[in-house]
Amino acid sequence: MVTSHDVARLAGVSQPTVSRALRDSPKVSEETKERVRQAARTLGYVISETGRALASGRSRRVGLLVTDLENQFYPYAISAMHRQLESMDYQLILHTESSDGERIAERLFAHSLDGVLLATTTSDSSLPLRLKDRGVPFVYFNRTAASVEADSTTADAVNGLGELARAVLDQGHRRVAAIFGPRNTSTGEEREEALRAALELEGVTVPVALTRRGAFDVQTGYRGMGELLALRERPTVVVCSNDVVALGALNAAHELGVRVPEDVSVVGFDDLPPARWPMFSLTTVGFDLAAMARAAARLLIERVEGGETAGPFRHEVFPTSLVLRRTLGPVPTP
Amino acid sequence: MVTSHDVARLAGVSQPTVSRALRDSPKVSEETKERVRQAARTLGYVISETGRALASGRSRRVGLLVTDLENQFYPYAISAMHRQLESMDYQLILHTESSDGERIAERLFAHSLDGVLLATTTSDSSLPLRLKDRGVPFVYFNRTAASVEADSTTADAVNGLGELARAVLDQGHRRVAAIFGPRNTSTGEEREEALRAALELEGVTVPVALTRRGAFDVQTGYRGMGELLALRERPTVVVCSNDVVALGALNAAHELGVRVPEDVSVVGFDDLPPARWPMFSLTTVGFDLAAMARAAARLLIERVEGGETAGPFRHEVFPTSLVLRRTLGPVPTP
């Protein structure tokens, strides 16, 4: 393997000069830098990140913790995060495990990450506190947490579900069911509160009998919809905690021969690409997911590089808007 | 931050002894090891992977190169790879860029990866050769490559498409269309050849007029199906290069009001979870994707740890079987 000593020999400079030149240090003349780069190219030398990490105390690696990668939301976000991080010369280390906070924390520390993006944190997780204690910067993506403050990027649930609720009520719906997200996620809590508040303005509530709750996955929507459609008094509309849950609900309706939106309306949140597929054509709440993912990466790197001087925590809330498609229709006439 | 020097002081040993003890070196007595571990626990010291990498020459990080993460195939594979690597104490670094071989190679080398999993390699990529030249072990996942040999894990296309072709012919289909994968992927080529060979046994060919080709994505299926359904003489069945392409085809049919399978049959390959959703109920070719992903990770680590003595390349071919669902029906009577 080619080392910096080989490059130094060929360029006729000292080894520390090679390091400085390749780091583009202002202490080295442009002419010397060019000679060193030329020598490095000739020998096929690549700066070792491992060596650089020990020298700078920074690994230029950040972790992304996401426990449900199969949820289609995340692949769309990860590509955008990866591109943003790469443009800032950082690498993305993916952690998909769903073990307890302590074990993940040990792994994250052992890998000398400069920071961590938390994408699926539950509000009862001990991980944020452990990261804070160790001084590892982190950013919440599509989450906020009550216990430990940090930078965050989220979608504006209040506005999005406000618009959605008004559209639902405008179509005459009063028997509104909801399949909410888990109680121990900020995203689940926020969306539930936003929907209930918006409906309440018109005196409409989601009764316990029409409330279902579960993980942000297809199964939750499929099972919840099956139960709601088995009720003697069915809801006329089902508001789902996200698009993936709504796809599960649409499939349950299809399987039971219940027509959407003629017999029951279904709406989601996220506007993932499948929401646009003609077979789903899901009415949902949209926002710029890629921009939100890039912002999380940017906030993290600013926090990593700013150190103690990075200032107060920032919460970037991305604007949302209602996307009307086929699955929301007028309340069925009995 | 706690260092190994702090641990050494508390345990009353030298710093090199701390390193050796925590690496479980036989040169250190069990009693000393226990004292060092106790001190490390007390101080909350975690072995720095960066330091360990320099000491061992191994980073315990492997790269996964996947250019189309939005393709639902990969999220399902990545979780399984991640778990397998973690159980062997390796970390997964995700690379999703789709730039040219040279640029990716530089990035991979710069990050001192122990090995690379290549998931979306095209047969004209220079990356395998570059990795080989630098002595970086790699494994093809769901791919093989003609130019540079390496370990690989793939699904058995010959058997799977053989069974599929017989089922198609048994239903009376003779006007068979296909939406094939890209020519510059081994997966695309293998599946095309396997399908053509199996149909040929019964004297059936896929004419040029009924052949479409494109990336393994929803758009390819959507566009290809739209074109095939616009023909004056439509095919009675459309064989898709994978499930994601088939989902695109089903959506195009739906949008055009063409019934599946009453008017046209559609089949896929992979048996991804959405294939089982009632709205799709896709007839396809299944295999154990998680096992195939785990095997790729295992082969890579064996290659990394075996070094020169790791022996000849291994090609693990996973058995496939036909999964009959709703989208394959009898040839329509005119």
PDB file of C-alpha atoms in Angstrom, chain B residues 163-267:
ATOM      1  CA  GLU B 163     -41.569 -22.548 -13.910  1.00  0.00           C
ATOM      2  CA  LEU B 164     -43.110 -19.184 -14.686  1.00  0.00           C
ATOM      3  CA  ALA B 165     -42.929 -19.736 -18.454  1.00  0.00           C
ATOM      4  CA  ARG B 166     -44.607 -23.147 -18.140  1.00  0.00           C
ATOM      5  CA  ALA B 167     -47.408 -21.641 -16.040  1.00  0.00           C
ATOM      6  CA  VAL B 168     -47.913 -18.897 -18.638  1.00  0.00           C
ATOM      7  CA  LEU B 169     -48.026 -21.379 -21.496  1.00  0.00           C
ATOM      8  CA  ASP B 170     -50.317 -23.731 -19.551  1.00  0.00           C
ATOM      9  CA  GLN B 171     -52.840 -20.873 -19.379  1.00  0.00           C
ATOM     10  CA  GLY B 172     -52.842 -20.820 -23.182  1.00  0.00           C
ATOM     11  CA  HIS B 173     -50.792 -17.647 -23.688  1.00  0.00           C
ATOM     12  CA  ARG B 174     -48.817 -17.463 -26.960  1.00  0.00           C
ATOM     13  CA  ARG B 175     -48.715 -13.715 -27.520  1.00  0.00           C
ATOM     14  CA  VAL B 176     -46.152 -13.031 -24.777  1.00  0.00           C
ATOM     15  CA  ALA B 177     -44.719  -9.567 -24.137  1.00  0.00           C
ATOM     16  CA  ALA B 178     -41.781  -8.823 -21.855  1.00  0.00           C
ATOM     17  CA  ILE B 179     -40.444  -5.746 -20.107  1.00  0.00           C
ATOM     18  CA  PHE B 180     -36.823  -6.723 -19.616  1.00  0.00           C
ATOM     19  CA  GLY B 181     -34.187  -5.161 -17.348  1.00  0.00           C
ATOM     20  CA  PRO B 182     -31.209  -3.180 -18.601  1.00  0.00           C
ATOM     21  CA  ARG B 183     -28.821  -4.998 -20.913  1.00  0.00           C
ATOM     22  CA  ASN B 184     -25.830  -3.876 -18.874  1.00  0.00           C
ATOM     23  CA  THR B 185     -26.854  -5.776 -15.743  1.00  0.00           C
ATOM     24  CA  SER B 186     -26.216  -9.473 -15.276  1.00  0.00           C
ATOM     25  CA  THR B 187     -29.627  -9.781 -13.618  1.00  0.00           C
ATOM     26  CA  GLY B 188     -31.363  -8.242 -16.628  1.00  0.00           C
ATOM     27  CA  GLU B 189     -29.467 -10.435 -19.075  1.00  0.00           C
ATOM     28  CA  GLU B 190     -29.907 -13.658 -17.114  1.00  0.00           C
ATOM     29  CA  ARG B 191     -33.640 -13.204 -16.702  1.00  0.00           C
ATOM     30  CA  GLU B 192     -34.127 -12.364 -20.368  1.00  0.00           C
ATOM     31  CA  GLU B 193     -32.146 -15.392 -21.472  1.00  0.00           C
ATOM     32  CA  ALA B 194     -33.898 -17.695 -19.007  1.00  0.00           C
ATOM     33  CA  LEU B 195     -37.356 -16.556 -20.113  1.00  0.00           C
ATOM     34  CA  ARG B 196     -36.585 -16.799 -23.818  1.00  0.00           C
ATOM     35  CA  ALA B 197     -35.020 -20.251 -23.428  1.00  0.00           C
ATOM     36  CA  ALA B 198     -37.991 -21.599 -21.463  1.00  0.00           C
ATOM     37  CA  LEU B 199     -40.564 -20.235 -23.939  1.00  0.00           C
ATOM     38  CA  GLU B 200     -38.534 -21.506 -26.870  1.00  0.00           C
ATOM     39  CA  LEU B 201     -38.897 -25.080 -25.637  1.00  0.00           C
ATOM     40  CA  GLU B 202     -42.542 -24.733 -26.595  1.00  0.00           C
ATOM     41  CA  GLY B 203     -41.810 -22.823 -29.783  1.00  0.00           C
ATOM     42  CA  VAL B 204     -42.895 -19.447 -28.378  1.00  0.00           C
ATOM     43  CA  THR B 205     -40.828 -16.302 -28.873  1.00  0.00           C
ATOM     44  CA  VAL B 206     -41.146 -12.738 -27.577  1.00  0.00           C
ATOM     45  CA  PRO B 207     -41.155 -10.707 -30.810  1.00  0.00           C
ATOM     46  CA  VAL B 208     -39.350  -7.354 -30.990  1.00  0.00           C
ATOM     47  CA  ALA B 209     -42.720  -5.607 -31.244  1.00  0.00           C
ATOM     48  CA  LEU B 210     -43.638  -6.987 -27.820  1.00  0.00           C
ATOM     49  CA  THR B 211     -40.267  -6.329 -26.167  1.00  0.00           C
ATOM     50  CA  ARG B 212     -39.644  -3.366 -23.888  1.00  0.00           C
ATOM     51  CA  ARG B 213     -36.556  -2.674 -21.822  1.00  0.00           C
ATOM     52  CA  GLY B 214     -35.520  -0.312 -19.040  1.00  0.00           C
ATOM     53  CA  ALA B 215     -34.296   0.278 -15.497  1.00  0.00           C
ATOM     54  CA  PHE B 216     -35.685  -1.909 -12.727  1.00  0.00           C
ATOM     55  CA  ASP B 217     -38.173   0.736 -11.621  1.00  0.00           C
ATOM     56  CA  VAL B 218     -41.866   1.590 -11.510  1.00  0.00           C
ATOM     57  CA  GLN B 219     -41.585   4.046 -14.404  1.00  0.00           C
ATOM     58  CA  THR B 220     -40.230   1.378 -16.746  1.00  0.00           C
ATOM     59  CA  GLY B 221     -43.229  -0.843 -16.060  1.00  0.00           C
ATOM     60  CA  TYR B 222     -45.715   1.990 -16.261  1.00  0.00           C
ATOM     61  CA  ARG B 223     -44.386   3.309 -19.562  1.00  0.00           C
ATOM     62  CA  GLY B 224     -43.758  -0.129 -21.102  1.00  0.00           C
ATOM     63  CA  MET B 225     -47.241  -1.343 -20.256  1.00  0.00           C
ATOM     64  CA  GLY B 226     -48.777   1.840 -21.652  1.00  0.00           C
ATOM     65  CA  GLU B 227     -47.009   1.226 -24.957  1.00  0.00           C
ATOM     66  CA  LEU B 228     -47.902  -2.463 -25.096  1.00  0.00           C
ATOM     67  CA  LEU B 229     -51.576  -1.765 -24.408  1.00  0.00           C
ATOM     68  CA  ALA B 230     -51.614   0.850 -27.178  1.00  0.00           C
ATOM     69  CA  LEU B 231     -50.658  -1.757 -29.791  1.00  0.00           C
ATOM     70  CA  ARG B 232     -53.309  -2.816 -32.262  1.00  0.00           C
ATOM     71  CA  GLU B 233     -52.542  -6.428 -31.427  1.00  0.00           C
ATOM     72  CA  ARG B 234     -52.064  -6.481 -27.681  1.00  0.00           C
ATOM     73  CA  PRO B 235     -50.148  -9.176 -25.836  1.00  0.00           C
ATOM     74  CA  THR B 236     -52.207 -11.458 -23.616  1.00  0.00           C
ATOM     75  CA  VAL B 237     -49.508 -11.592 -20.918  1.00  0.00           C
ATOM     76  CA  VAL B 238     -46.677  -9.259 -19.901  1.00  0.00           C
ATOM     77  CA  VAL B 239     -43.644 -10.755 -18.112  1.00  0.00           C
ATOM     78  CA  CYS B 240     -41.807  -8.102 -16.072  1.00  0.00           C
ATOM     79  CA  SER B 241     -38.136  -8.095 -15.070  1.00  0.00           C
ATOM     80  CA  ASN B 242     -39.042  -7.696 -11.415  1.00  0.00           C
ATOM     81  CA  ASP B 243     -41.908  -6.896  -9.058  1.00  0.00           C
ATOM     82  CA  VAL B 244     -41.336  -3.149  -8.997  1.00  0.00           C
ATOM     83  CA  VAL B 245     -41.632  -3.049 -12.796  1.00  0.00           C
ATOM     84  CA  ALA B 246     -44.757  -5.219 -12.549  1.00  0.00           C
ATOM     85  CA  LEU B 247     -46.322  -2.772 -10.075  1.00  0.00           C
ATOM     86  CA  GLY B 248     -45.785  -0.018 -12.627  1.00  0.00           C
ATOM     87  CA  ALA B 249     -47.398  -2.196 -15.294  1.00  0.00           C
ATOM     88  CA  LEU B 250     -50.414  -2.935 -13.073  1.00  0.00           C
ATOM     89  CA  ASN B 251     -50.892   0.778 -12.464  1.00  0.00           C
ATOM     90  CA  ALA B 252     -50.768   1.555 -16.189  1.00  0.00           C
ATOM     91  CA  ALA B 253     -53.385  -1.122 -16.878  1.00  0.00           C
ATOM     92  CA  HIS B 254     -55.586   0.212 -14.092  1.00  0.00           C
ATOM     93  CA  GLU B 255     -55.359   3.744 -15.433  1.00  0.00           C
ATOM     94  CA  LEU B 256     -56.333   2.590 -18.918  1.00  0.00           C
ATOM     95  CA  GLY B 257     -59.270   0.572 -17.600  1.00  0.00           C
ATOM     96  CA  VAL B 258     -57.692  -2.701 -18.725  1.00  0.00           C
ATOM     97  CA  ARG B 259     -58.582  -5.525 -16.339  1.00  0.00           C
ATOM     98  CA  VAL B 260     -55.895  -7.821 -14.923  1.00  0.00           C
ATOM     99  CA  PRO B 261     -55.996 -10.772 -15.477  1.00  0.00           C
ATOM    100  CA  GLU B 262     -59.271 -10.787 -17.450  1.00  0.00           C
ATOM    101  CA  ASP B 263     -57.898  -8.688 -20.340  1.00  0.00           C
ATOM    102  CA  VAL B 264     -54.163  -9.102 -19.811  1.00  0.00           C
ATOM    103  CA  SER B 265     -52.001 -11.081 -17.374  1.00  0.00           C
ATOM    104  CA  VAL B 266     -48.980  -9.567 -15.583  1.00  0.00           C
ATOM    105  CA  VAL B 267     -46.181 -11.415 -13.757  1.00  0.00           C
TER     106      VAL B 267
END
